Amino acid sequence: MEALLAALEGSALAEALRFSRWGYAAVNAAHILGIALLVGAILPLNLRLLGLWRSVAQGDLVRVLAPSAAVGLLLAAAAGVLLFSVKAGDYAALAVFQLKLGLIALGTFAALLAHWRHGLLLEGATRTRLAGHAAISIFCWLGALTCGRLIAFVGG
């Protein structure tokens, strides 16, 4: 594993980002934009699944916000891999980074499972199931966001 992390850090792309102020800043901005899109879409959707805004059709919100969250996740992940490559060994050793990855994996798996089990618009789920999915999702994504921020303070 250490050899893989060292190879990633030594890649031409990681080297370019490490020594390019504007390149690194652009990738960091893309990461933040992806996170904002993900959390900005998933939080209101989950609040609706918990029972807020019942006058707004659930299907309409899911139709708009779920793809927005997915695009945000893809953007954040792609930019995150690039940011990780700059200090792969250091980041991989951080417990808070490992926890962040676990929460992202759990949040992604839970979302895919919910849509697979209850339909793309989640129309097949009971209110109790929707509330459970929403609680897991909120925990995972806000937890991952918090862990990501903590990386700057614990050693990245």
C-alpha positions as semicolon CSV with decimal commas, in nm:
position;residue;x (nm);y (nm);z (nm)
1;M;0,000;0,000;0,000
2;E;0,285;0,237;0,083
3;A;0,435;0,182;-0,262
4;L;0,103;0,269;-0,425
5;L;0,068;0,586;-0,217
6;A;0,428;0,685;-0,295
7;A;0,369;0,625;-0,666
8;L;0,056;0,840;-0,653
9;E;0,244;1,121;-0,477
10;G;0,526;1,095;-0,729
11;S;0,300;1,109;-1,032
12;A;0,338;1,396;-1,277
13;L;-0,011;1,522;-1,196
14;A;0,058;1,529;-0,820
15;E;0,388;1,705;-0,882
16;A;0,219;1,964;-1,102
17;L;-0,048;2,031;-0,839
18;R;0,206;2,049;-0,560
19;F;0,399;2,325;-0,735
20;S;0,115;2,509;-0,908
21;R;-0,056;2,761;-0,685
22;W;-0,339;2,822;-0,932
23;G;-0,378;2,459;-1,036
24;Y;-0,412;2,342;-0,677
25;A;-0,646;2,633;-0,598
26;A;-0,867;2,545;-0,897
27;V;-0,889;2,179;-0,794
28;N;-0,962;2,282;-0,435
29;A;-1,239;2,515;-0,559
30;A;-1,386;2,232;-0,767
31;H;-1,382;2,008;-0,458
32;I;-1,564;2,273;-0,254
33;L;-1,815;2,330;-0,534
34;G;-1,884;1,956;-0,549
35;I;-1,935;1,940;-0,172
36;A;-2,164;2,243;-0,180
37;L;-2,371;2,090;-0,459
38;L;-2,389;1,753;-0,282
39;V;-2,478;1,881;0,065
40;G;-2,690;2,165;-0,071
41;A;-2,904;1,916;-0,260
42;I;-2,909;1,623;-0,019
43;L;-2,992;1,814;0,298
44;P;-3,322;1,968;0,176
45;L;-3,416;1,636;0,016
46;N;-3,357;1,454;0,345
47;L;-3,549;1,717;0,539
48;R;-3,842;1,658;0,303
49;L;-3,812;1,283;0,362
50;L;-3,823;1,354;0,736
51;G;-4,158;1,533;0,689
52;L;-4,081;1,898;0,624
53;W;-4,245;2,078;0,332
54;R;-4,516;1,817;0,282
55;S;-4,692;2,052;0,042
56;V;-4,400;2,004;-0,201
57;A;-4,429;1,682;-0,397
58;Q;-4,160;1,438;-0,290
59;G;-4,118;1,305;-0,644
60;D;-4,050;1,654;-0,780
61;L;-3,778;1,716;-0,522
62;V;-3,617;1,376;-0,575
63;R;-3,624;1,425;-0,952
64;V;-3,424;1,749;-0,921
65;L;-3,215;1,709;-0,606
66;A;-3,096;1,347;-0,633
67;P;-2,918;1,401;-0,967
68;S;-2,778;1,732;-0,838
69;A;-2,637;1,553;-0,534
70;A;-2,493;1,279;-0,757
71;V;-2,316;1,534;-0,979
72;G;-2,182;1,706;-0,667
73;L;-2,053;1,374;-0,533
74;L;-1,879;1,293;-0,861
75;L;-1,718;1,637;-0,881
76;A;-1,608;1,629;-0,516
77;A;-1,469;1,277;-0,553
78;A;-1,276;1,353;-0,872
79;A;-1,125;1,669;-0,727
80;G;-1,070;1,493;-0,394
81;V;-0,858;1,224;-0,558
82;L;-0,642;1,495;-0,712
83;L;-0,604;1,675;-0,380
84;F;-0,527;1,345;-0,207
85;S;-0,250;1,269;-0,457
86;V;-0,047;1,567;-0,337
87;K;0,004;1,414;0,012
88;A;-0,135;1,063;-0,027
89;G;0,078;0,904;0,242
90;D;0,007;1,172;0,499
91;Y;-0,368;1,180;0,433
92;A;-0,407;0,802;0,424
93;A;-0,255;0,778;0,774
94;L;-0,508;1,017;0,930
95;A;-0,793;0,852;1,122
96;V;-1,021;1,144;1,040
97;F;-0,954;1,094;0,667
98;Q;-1,028;0,722;0,697
99;L;-1,351;0,803;0,880
100;K;-1,442;1,054;0,607
101;L;-1,399;0,786;0,339
102;G;-1,607;0,541;0,542
103;L;-1,889;0,792;0,582
104;I;-1,881;0,873;0,209
105;A;-1,896;0,504;0,123
106;L;-2,183;0,444;0,367
107;G;-2,376;0,750;0,248
108;T;-2,335;0,652;-0,116
109;F;-2,429;0,289;-0,051
110;A;-2,734;0,392;0,154
111;A;-2,857;0,625;-0,122
112;L;-2,812;0,364;-0,394
113;L;-2,983;0,100;-0,179
114;A;-3,277;0,330;-0,103
115;H;-3,334;0,405;-0,471
116;W;-3,288;0,040;-0,568
117;R;-3,534;-0,083;-0,302
118;H;-3,794;0,193;-0,326
119;G;-3,773;0,321;-0,684
120;L;-3,592;0,613;-0,840
121;L;-3,835;0,861;-0,687
122;L;-3,853;0,667;-0,357
123;E;-4,228;0,630;-0,406
124;G;-4,231;0,271;-0,275
125;A;-4,107;0,352;0,076
126;T;-4,308;0,405;0,392
127;R;-4,265;0,728;0,589
128;T;-4,072;0,534;0,852
129;R;-3,831;0,393;0,592
130;L;-3,786;0,735;0,434
131;A;-3,713;0,890;0,773
132;G;-3,459;0,618;0,847
133;H;-3,285;0,669;0,513
134;A;-3,286;1,045;0,566
135;A;-3,134;1,016;0,914
136;I;-2,854;0,790;0,788
137;S;-2,790;1,023;0,496
138;I;-2,775;1,337;0,708
139;F;-2,539;1,166;0,953
140;C;-2,309;1,041;0,676
141;W;-2,286;1,358;0,468
142;L;-2,258;1,607;0,754
143;G;-2,011;1,372;0,922
144;A;-1,801;1,347;0,605
145;L;-1,813;1,725;0,567
146;T;-1,697;1,771;0,927
147;C;-1,418;1,513;0,892
148;G;-1,300;1,681;0,573
149;R;-1,273;2,013;0,750
150;L;-1,093;1,855;1,045
151;I;-0,818;1,720;0,818
152;A;-0,671;2,071;0,803
153;F;-0,646;2,081;1,182
154;V;-0,514;1,734;1,262
155;G;-0,226;1,717;1,023
156;G;-0,298;1,723;0,649
